Coordinates of C-alpha atoms and ligand atoms in Angstrom, one line a residue:
M1 CA 0.0 0.0 0.0
S2 CA 1.5 3.3 -0.9
K3 CA 2.0 5.9 1.8
D4 CA -0.5 8.1 0.2
I5 CA -3.3 5.6 0.1
K6 CA -2.5 4.5 3.7
G7 CA -2.7 8.1 4.8
K8 CA -6.1 8.5 3.1
N9 CA -7.4 5.3 4.7
E10 CA -6.5 6.5 8.2
K11 CA -8.1 9.8 7.5
N12 CA -11.3 8.0 6.3
E13 CA -11.4 5.9 9.4
K14 CA -11.1 9.0 11.6
N15 CA -13.9 10.7 9.6
E16 CA -16.1 7.7 9.9
K17 CA -15.6 7.6 13.7
K18 CA -16.4 11.3 13.7
N19 CA -19.5 10.8 11.6
K20 CA -20.7 8.0 13.8
K21 CA -20.4 10.2 16.8
R22 CA -22.4 12.9 15.0
L23 CA -25.0 10.3 14.0
D24 CA -25.3 9.1 17.6
Y25 CA -25.8 12.6 18.7
L26 CA -28.4 13.2 16.1
C27 CA -30.2 10.0 17.1
V28 CA -30.4 11.2 20.7
L29 CA -31.8 14.4 19.5
C30 CA -34.2 12.7 17.1
F31 CA -35.6 10.2 19.4
P32 CA -37.6 12.5 21.7
I33 CA -38.6 14.5 18.7
S34 CA -39.9 11.4 16.9
M35 CA -41.8 10.4 20.0
D36 CA -43.3 13.8 20.4
F37 CA -44.3 14.3 16.9
A38 CA -44.9 10.7 15.7
R39 CA -48.2 11.8 14.2
L40 CA -46.9 14.6 12.1
N41 CA -46.0 14.3 8.4
K42 CA -42.5 14.1 7.1
G43 CA -42.2 17.7 5.9
T44 CA -43.3 19.0 9.3
F45 CA -41.0 16.5 11.0
D46 CA -38.1 17.7 9.0
S47 CA -38.7 21.3 9.7
I48 CA -39.2 20.6 13.5
L49 CA -35.9 18.7 13.4
T50 CA -34.2 21.6 11.8
E51 CA -35.8 24.0 14.3
R52 CA -34.5 21.9 17.2
L53 CA -31.0 21.7 15.8
V54 CA -30.6 25.3 14.8
G55 CA -33.3 26.9 16.9
S56 CA -31.0 28.3 19.4
I57 CA -28.9 30.2 16.8
M58 CA -31.8 31.3 14.7
K59 CA -33.6 34.5 15.4
K60 CA -37.3 34.9 14.4
V61 CA -39.6 37.9 14.7
V62 CA -43.2 36.8 15.3
K63 CA -46.2 39.1 14.7
F64 CA -49.7 38.1 15.8
G65 CA -52.8 39.7 14.3
G66 CA -55.9 40.8 16.2
S67 CA -57.9 37.6 15.8
S68 CA -54.9 35.7 17.3
L69 CA -55.1 37.8 20.4
A70 CA -58.8 38.5 20.7
S71 CA -59.3 36.5 23.9
A72 CA -57.5 34.6 26.7
E73 CA -57.9 31.3 24.7
Q74 CA -56.3 32.8 21.7
F75 CA -53.5 34.2 23.9
K76 CA -52.8 30.7 25.2
K77 CA -52.4 29.4 21.6
V78 CA -50.0 32.2 20.9
G79 CA -48.1 31.4 24.1
D80 CA -47.8 27.8 23.1
I81 CA -46.5 28.7 19.7
I82 CA -43.9 31.1 21.1
R83 CA -42.7 28.6 23.7
A84 CA -42.5 25.8 21.2
D85 CA -39.5 27.5 19.5
E86 CA -36.9 29.3 21.4
S87 CA -35.7 31.2 18.3
R88 CA -39.0 33.2 18.5
K89 CA -37.3 36.1 20.3
Y90 CA -39.2 39.2 19.4
V91 CA -43.0 39.4 19.5
V92 CA -45.1 42.1 17.8
P93 CA -48.8 42.0 18.9
S94 CA -51.8 43.7 17.4
A95 CA -54.7 44.9 19.5
P96 CA -57.4 42.4 20.3
G97 CA -59.6 41.7 17.3
K98 CA -63.0 40.2 16.9
R99 CA -63.9 37.2 19.0
H100 CA -66.8 36.3 16.7
S101 CA -68.2 37.8 13.5
K102 CA -70.5 40.3 15.2
D103 CA -67.8 41.5 17.6
T104 CA -66.0 44.9 17.4
K105 CA -62.2 45.2 17.2
V106 CA -60.6 47.1 20.2
T107 CA -59.0 49.5 17.7
D108 CA -62.5 50.5 16.4
M109 CA -63.8 50.8 20.0
L110 CA -60.9 53.2 20.7
Y111 CA -61.6 55.3 17.6
G112 CA -65.3 55.5 18.6
C113 CA -64.5 56.3 22.2
Y114 CA -62.1 59.1 21.3
A115 CA -64.6 60.6 18.8
L116 CA -66.9 61.2 21.8
A117 CA -64.0 62.7 23.9
E118 CA -63.1 65.0 21.0
A119 CA -66.8 66.2 20.8
D120 CA -66.7 66.9 24.6
K121 CA -69.2 64.1 25.1
D122 CA -69.2 61.6 28.0
F123 CA -67.1 58.6 27.0
S124 CA -66.8 56.8 30.3
A125 CA -69.1 53.8 29.4
E126 CA -67.1 53.2 26.1
L127 CA -63.8 53.4 27.9
A128 CA -65.0 51.0 30.6
A129 CA -66.1 48.5 27.8
I130 CA -62.5 48.6 26.5
E131 CA -61.1 48.1 29.9
A132 CA -63.4 45.1 30.4
R133 CA -62.0 43.5 27.2
Y134 CA -58.5 43.6 28.6
N135 CA -59.5 42.5 32.0
E136 CA -61.2 39.5 30.6
I137 CA -57.9 38.5 28.9
I138 CA -55.9 39.1 32.1
T139 CA -58.3 37.1 34.2
G140 CA -58.5 34.3 31.7
L141 CA -54.7 34.0 31.7
G142 CA -54.6 34.1 35.5
L143 CA -52.1 37.0 35.5
K144 CA -51.5 39.3 38.4
L145 CA -51.6 42.5 36.4
S146 CA -53.7 45.6 36.7
L147 CA -54.1 48.1 33.9
K148 CA -55.9 50.6 36.2
D149 CA -53.1 53.2 36.2
E150 CA -52.8 52.9 32.4
F151 CA -56.5 53.5 32.0
E152 CA -56.4 56.6 34.2
V153 CA -53.6 58.0 32.0
I154 CA -55.6 57.2 28.9
E155 CA -58.8 58.9 30.3
K156 CA -56.8 62.0 31.1
N157 CA -55.1 62.1 27.7
F158 CA -58.5 61.7 25.9
K159 CA -59.8 64.7 27.9
L160 CA -56.7 66.6 26.8
K161 CA -57.5 65.6 23.2
A162 CA -54.2 63.7 22.6
G163 CA -55.4 62.8 19.1
S164 CA -57.0 59.8 17.4
D165 CA -53.6 58.2 16.5
Y166 CA -52.7 58.2 20.2
A167 CA -56.2 56.7 21.0
A168 CA -55.9 53.9 18.5
S169 CA -52.3 53.1 19.5
R170 CA -53.4 52.2 23.0
G171 CA -55.0 49.0 21.6
E172 CA -51.5 47.6 20.8
F173 CA -49.8 49.2 23.7
L174 CA -52.0 47.5 26.3
N175 CA -52.0 44.2 24.5
G176 CA -48.2 44.4 24.4
R177 CA -48.1 45.0 28.2
I178 CA -50.2 41.9 28.8
M179 CA -48.2 39.8 26.4
A180 CA -44.9 40.8 28.0
V181 CA -46.1 39.8 31.4
Y182 CA -47.6 36.6 30.1
L183 CA -44.4 35.5 28.4
G184 CA -41.9 36.9 30.9
Y185 CA -40.4 39.0 28.0
E186 CA -39.1 42.6 28.2
F187 CA -41.6 45.3 27.1
I188 CA -40.3 47.9 24.6
D189 CA -42.7 50.8 24.0
A190 CA -42.9 51.3 20.2
A191 CA -43.0 55.1 20.8
E192 CA -39.4 54.9 21.8
V193 CA -38.1 52.9 18.8
I194 CA -40.4 53.5 15.8
C195 CA -39.6 57.0 14.5
F196 CA -41.7 59.3 12.4
H197 CA -40.7 62.5 10.7
S198 CA -42.5 65.7 11.8
D199 CA -44.6 65.6 8.5
G200 CA -46.0 62.2 9.7
S201 CA -44.0 60.0 7.2
F202 CA -42.1 57.0 8.6
D203 CA -38.3 57.6 9.3
A204 CA -36.9 54.2 8.2
E205 CA -33.2 54.9 8.7
K206 CA -33.5 56.5 12.2
T207 CA -35.8 53.7 13.3
D208 CA -33.3 51.1 12.1
T209 CA -30.5 52.7 14.0
V210 CA -32.4 53.3 17.3
L211 CA -34.2 49.9 17.2
S212 CA -31.2 47.8 16.4
K213 CA -29.3 49.4 19.3
R214 CA -32.3 48.8 21.7
L215 CA -32.8 45.2 20.5
A216 CA -29.1 44.4 21.0
K217 CA -29.8 45.0 24.7
A218 CA -32.9 42.8 24.9
E219 CA -32.6 39.0 24.6
R220 CA -36.4 38.6 24.2
A221 CA -38.9 41.4 23.9
V222 CA -42.4 42.4 23.1
I223 CA -42.8 45.5 20.8
P224 CA -46.4 46.6 20.2
G225 CA -47.3 47.0 16.5
F226 CA -49.0 49.8 14.6
Y227 CA -47.5 52.9 16.1
G228 CA -44.4 54.9 16.9
A229 CA -43.8 58.6 17.6
K230 CA -42.5 61.8 16.2
K231 CA -39.4 63.6 17.6
G232 CA -41.4 65.5 20.3
G233 CA -43.1 62.3 21.5
E234 CA -46.4 62.7 19.6
V235 CA -47.8 59.3 18.8
K236 CA -48.3 58.4 15.2
T237 CA -49.8 55.2 13.7
F238 CA -49.3 53.5 10.4
S239 CA -52.4 52.9 8.2
R240 CA -54.9 50.2 9.3
G241 CA -53.4 46.8 9.6
G242 CA -50.1 48.4 10.2
S243 CA -48.8 46.0 12.8
D244 CA -47.6 43.9 9.8
I245 CA -45.3 46.9 9.0
T246 CA -43.9 47.0 12.6
G247 CA -43.2 43.3 12.4
S248 CA -41.2 43.8 9.2
I249 CA -39.3 46.8 10.7
V250 CA -38.4 44.8 13.8
A251 CA -37.3 41.8 11.7
R252 CA -34.9 44.1 9.7
A253 CA -33.5 45.8 12.8
A254 CA -33.0 42.4 14.6
K255 CA -31.4 41.0 11.5
A256 CA -33.8 38.1 11.9
D257 CA -33.6 34.9 9.9
L258 CA -37.3 34.8 9.4
Y259 CA -40.3 37.0 9.9
E260 CA -43.3 34.9 10.9
N261 CA -46.7 36.6 10.5
W262 CA -49.4 34.7 12.4
T263 CA -53.0 35.2 11.3
D264 CA -56.2 33.3 11.0
T265 CA -55.6 31.7 7.6
S266 CA -52.9 29.2 6.6
G267 CA -51.2 31.6 4.2
F268 CA -52.3 32.8 0.7
L269 CA -54.7 31.0 -1.5
V270 CA -54.4 30.7 -5.2
T271 CA -57.5 32.8 -5.6
D272 CA -60.4 34.4 -3.6
P273 CA -62.4 31.8 -1.6
R274 CA -65.5 33.9 -2.1
I275 CA -65.3 33.2 -5.8
V276 CA -63.8 29.7 -5.9
E277 CA -64.7 27.1 -3.2
N278 CA -61.7 25.9 -1.2
P279 CA -58.9 27.2 -3.4
K280 CA -55.5 25.5 -3.0
P281 CA -53.0 27.2 -0.8
I282 CA -49.8 28.8 -2.2
T283 CA -46.7 27.3 -0.5
T284 CA -44.1 29.6 -1.9
I285 CA -44.5 33.0 -3.5
T286 CA -41.9 35.7 -4.5
Y287 CA -42.1 39.3 -3.3
K288 CA -42.7 40.3 -7.0
E289 CA -45.6 37.9 -7.4
L290 CA -47.1 39.0 -4.1
R291 CA -46.9 42.7 -5.1
E292 CA -48.7 41.9 -8.4
L293 CA -51.4 39.9 -6.6
S294 CA -52.0 42.4 -3.7
Y295 CA -52.1 45.3 -6.1
M296 CA -54.9 43.5 -7.9
G297 CA -56.9 43.0 -4.7
A298 CA -55.6 39.9 -2.9
S299 CA -55.1 40.8 0.8
V300 CA -53.7 39.0 3.8
F301 CA -50.7 41.1 4.4
H302 CA -50.2 44.9 4.5
E303 CA -48.5 45.9 1.2
D304 CA -46.1 48.4 2.9
A305 CA -44.8 45.6 5.2
I306 CA -42.9 44.0 2.3
F307 CA -40.3 46.7 1.8
P308 CA -38.2 46.5 5.1
V309 CA -37.7 42.8 5.0
R310 CA -37.3 42.6 1.3
K311 CA -34.5 45.1 1.6
A312 CA -32.8 43.0 4.2
G313 CA -33.4 39.7 2.4
I314 CA -35.5 38.2 5.2
P315 CA -38.2 35.7 4.1
I316 CA -41.8 36.0 5.5
N317 CA -43.8 33.0 6.6
I318 CA -47.5 33.5 6.9
R319 CA -48.9 31.1 9.5
N320 CA -52.2 30.2 11.1
T321 CA -52.5 30.5 14.9
N322 CA -55.5 28.2 14.9
S323 CA -53.7 25.6 12.9
P324 CA -50.0 25.9 13.8
E325 CA -49.1 22.6 12.1
D326 CA -49.8 24.0 8.7
E327 CA -46.7 25.2 6.9
G328 CA -48.4 28.3 5.6
T329 CA -46.9 30.5 2.8
M330 CA -43.3 31.4 2.4
I331 CA -42.7 34.8 0.8
V332 CA -39.2 34.9 -0.6
E333 CA -36.9 37.0 -2.9
S334 CA -36.4 34.2 -5.3
T335 CA -36.8 30.4 -5.4
C336 CA -35.9 27.5 -7.6
R337 CA -39.1 25.8 -6.5
T338 CA -41.4 25.7 -9.5
P339 CA -45.1 26.4 -8.7
E340 CA -47.3 23.4 -8.8
Y341 CA -49.8 24.7 -11.3
T342 CA -47.7 26.9 -13.6
I343 CA -49.5 29.9 -12.2
T344 CA -49.1 31.1 -8.6
G345 CA -52.3 33.1 -8.2
I346 CA -55.3 34.8 -9.7
A347 CA -56.6 38.1 -8.5
G348 CA -58.6 41.0 -9.9
K349 CA -60.7 44.1 -9.5
K350 CA -63.9 45.4 -10.9
G351 CA -64.7 49.0 -11.7
F352 CA -62.5 50.3 -14.5
V353 CA -63.2 52.5 -17.5
A354 CA -61.4 52.2 -20.9
I355 CA -60.8 55.4 -22.7
N356 CA -60.2 54.5 -26.4
I357 CA -58.5 57.2 -28.4
E358 CA -58.2 57.1 -32.2
K359 CA -56.1 59.3 -34.5
D360 CA -55.0 58.6 -38.1
M361 CA -51.2 58.2 -38.3
M362 CA -50.9 58.2 -34.5
N363 CA -48.0 55.7 -34.8
S364 CA -45.8 58.3 -36.5
E365 CA -46.7 61.2 -34.2
I366 CA -43.8 61.4 -31.7
G367 CA -45.0 62.4 -28.3
F368 CA -48.7 61.5 -28.8
G369 CA -48.7 59.1 -25.8
R370 CA -47.1 61.6 -23.6
K371 CA -49.7 64.2 -24.5
V372 CA -52.6 61.8 -23.7
L373 CA -51.1 60.8 -20.4
Q374 CA -50.5 64.4 -19.5
A375 CA -54.2 65.0 -19.6
F376 CA -54.6 62.4 -16.9
E377 CA -51.7 63.8 -14.9
E378 CA -53.1 67.3 -15.0
N379 CA -56.3 65.9 -13.4
G380 CA -54.5 63.9 -10.8
I381 CA -55.6 60.5 -12.1
S382 CA -53.3 57.5 -12.2
F383 CA -53.6 55.1 -15.1
E384 CA -53.6 51.3 -14.8
H385 CA -52.8 50.0 -18.3
V386 CA -52.2 51.5 -21.7
P387 CA -52.6 48.9 -24.5
S388 CA -52.1 50.4 -27.9
G389 CA -52.7 49.6 -31.6
I390 CA -51.4 51.3 -34.7
D391 CA -53.7 54.3 -34.7
T392 CA -55.4 53.6 -31.4
M393 CA -54.4 53.9 -27.8
T394 CA -56.5 52.9 -24.8
V395 CA -56.1 54.1 -21.2
F396 CA -57.5 52.0 -18.3
V397 CA -58.4 54.0 -15.2
H398 CA -60.4 53.4 -12.0
Q399 CA -64.0 54.3 -12.6
P400 CA -64.7 56.0 -9.3
E401 CA -61.6 58.1 -9.6
F402 CA -62.4 59.1 -13.2
E403 CA -66.1 59.7 -13.1
G404 CA -66.0 63.1 -11.3
K405 CA -63.3 64.4 -13.6
E406 CA -64.5 62.8 -16.8
Q407 CA -65.2 65.9 -18.9
N408 CA -62.1 67.7 -17.7
V409 CA -59.9 64.8 -18.8
L410 CA -61.7 64.5 -22.2
S411 CA -61.3 68.2 -23.0
A412 CA -57.6 68.0 -21.9
I413 CA -57.0 65.1 -24.3
H414 CA -58.6 67.1 -27.1
R415 CA -56.6 70.2 -26.3
L416 CA -53.3 68.4 -25.9
A417 CA -53.4 65.6 -28.4
A418 CA -56.1 66.6 -30.9
P419 CA -57.4 63.0 -31.5
D420 CA -60.0 62.1 -34.2
S421 CA -62.3 60.4 -31.7
I422 CA -62.6 59.3 -28.1
D423 CA -64.9 56.6 -27.0
L424 CA -65.5 55.4 -23.4
E425 CA -66.4 52.0 -22.1
A426 CA -67.3 51.6 -18.4
N427 CA -67.9 48.7 -16.0
L428 CA -64.9 46.7 -16.9
A429 CA -62.9 44.4 -14.7
L430 CA -59.3 43.4 -14.7
V431 CA -58.1 39.8 -13.9
A432 CA -54.4 39.2 -13.3
V433 CA -52.9 35.8 -13.7
V434 CA -49.6 35.8 -11.9
G435 CA -46.8 33.2 -11.9
R436 CA -43.1 33.0 -12.2
G437 CA -43.7 29.6 -13.8
M438 CA -45.2 31.2 -16.9
K439 CA -41.8 32.2 -18.2
S440 CA -40.6 28.7 -18.7
N441 CA -43.9 27.3 -20.0
R442 CA -45.4 27.5 -23.4
G443 CA -49.1 27.9 -23.9
T444 CA -50.2 29.7 -20.7
A445 CA -51.9 32.5 -22.6
A446 CA -53.5 30.0 -25.0
R447 CA -54.9 28.1 -22.2
I448 CA -56.4 31.2 -20.5
F449 CA -57.9 32.5 -23.8
A450 CA -59.3 29.1 -24.7
A451 CA -60.9 28.7 -21.3
L452 CA -62.5 32.2 -21.5
A453 CA -63.7 31.6 -25.1
H454 CA -65.3 28.2 -24.2
N455 CA -67.3 30.0 -21.5
N456 CA -68.4 32.8 -23.8
I457 CA -66.4 35.5 -22.1
N458 CA -65.4 38.3 -24.3
I459 CA -61.9 39.6 -23.8
K460 CA -61.7 43.4 -23.8
M461 CA -58.0 43.8 -23.3
I462 CA -54.8 41.7 -22.9
D463 CA -51.6 42.9 -21.3
Q464 CA -48.6 40.7 -20.8
G465 CA -45.7 42.4 -19.0
S466 CA -42.3 41.8 -20.5
S467 CA -41.2 40.0 -17.4
E468 CA -43.7 37.3 -18.2
L469 CA -44.7 37.4 -14.6
N470 CA -48.3 38.3 -15.3
I471 CA -51.0 38.3 -17.9
I472 CA -53.8 40.9 -17.3
I473 CA -57.1 40.5 -19.0
G474 CA -59.9 43.0 -19.2
V475 CA -63.5 41.6 -19.2
R476 CA -66.9 43.0 -18.4
N477 CA -67.7 43.4 -14.7
E478 CA -70.5 40.8 -15.0
D479 CA -68.0 38.2 -16.4
F480 CA -65.5 38.8 -13.6
E481 CA -66.3 35.9 -11.2
L482 CA -66.8 33.4 -14.1
A483 CA -63.5 34.4 -15.6
I484 CA -61.6 33.7 -12.4
K485 CA -63.4 30.4 -11.9
V486 CA -62.6 29.1 -15.4
I487 CA -58.9 30.2 -15.2
Y488 CA -58.6 28.5 -11.8
D489 CA -60.2 25.3 -13.3
I490 CA -58.0 25.1 -16.3
F491 CA -54.7 25.5 -14.3
V492 CA -55.6 24.0 -10.9
S493 CA -58.6 21.8 -10.8
S494 CA -57.8 20.1 -14.1
V495 CA -54.4 19.0 -13.0
L496 CA -55.5 17.6 -9.6
Ligands
LIG501 N1 -55.1 47.3 15.3 C1 -54.8 48.0 14.1 C2 -56.0 47.8 13.1 O1 -57.0 47.2 13.5 C3 -53.5 47.6 13.5 C4 -53.4 46.1 13.2 O2 -54.1 45.3 13.7 O3 -52.4 45.7 12.4 O4 -55.9 48.2 12.0

């Protein structure tokens, strides 16, 4: 045996011993896991194994929506979720949401209560009802905590007319206080770490600096969602549903590995369940696809919440508090996973007007398009799509936005572009078929159009972006639901 080979063999033996040790160690770790989770499927088992192995070095930011924190029972589910994974270090709660369909969200109760205070009317009964909601949670959790002092301060500030943003922010503030005590986590008031400019816009860079410094000092913490403060301390909220944004900001500042957004659905669905019964869930979606779908009406997640984590390359996992074993939807920058059905999702909106403009020799008139669009700009109307022919150009706009300014826009087009004719068509809907898988597949458009034609749906407009990420189709408002159903059937139901 040559020296070289002998040396290699000795090395291999050593490696084998090392690997065996590693394997024994893994088996020890695996055993209790497999006992605990014997009934779970392989995918979940794998992810739990990974969580156990790397859980301690990973850092996750977890945001819980209002329905996940509406009652003590819901709080307990949240507590179990957080305790099940020690990498869930930073928690962003919303205010308590609806406990049942006829219930009122605490945020809405606060807005209502403050409206009375602002009008110098008695608001004591309304404030007491809000206090009762929190007390019910505290008692249900068996906590030794009193929010009496906080409510006295709130009452005083309402009388001083501290503003409706301050009023609404108390929903998250108080829920955060309860959550911190319940989990034994540090409480960080969002007013100290989420910064707004004096004009009310969000100050992303200052927030990132202040918040990262603060989080570095807190191993585990609760940071209430939805609000922050301006330089002088005046409380400012994001738009409704804004706790999603706080979660994303905290994930960026904490340099988290994952932002988990816990809600009451198991992630995104391929299409609207009000139109298609039990649509399939989406397991992985890219930020770009999500942007297209949410712009066209799909909603689970606040649109503005994507930016901070996307910038930091942190994936988002949408999960269901009421069904924590579901894997939910992963929102990622890019993925090599091909979508199961070629398309990722279908969304759409009703209520568009098409303004069809004709002019002989339009194609050779340089600047014609700019002049037409200027007419919309002058009237403060944004356009959605501009499909064009040789001597025709169509501009799609939102009907409610256009209606009040219709004649001003038309006369501006005449003045600026001198067309031969303008013709309007109202009550149109746009359907967006979105999917990164379309790029590598032939025949996607053909399948969509064939499905629509077989169902007697007339196509008014077709627009395929050069990225091949989406195909947008214009149909009449009354064909909207059927169009979505038949596209879903051809791509999803027919391959099942
Ligand atoms: N509580 C606020 C709302 O109802 C913010 C949130 O829940 O994200 O809009």
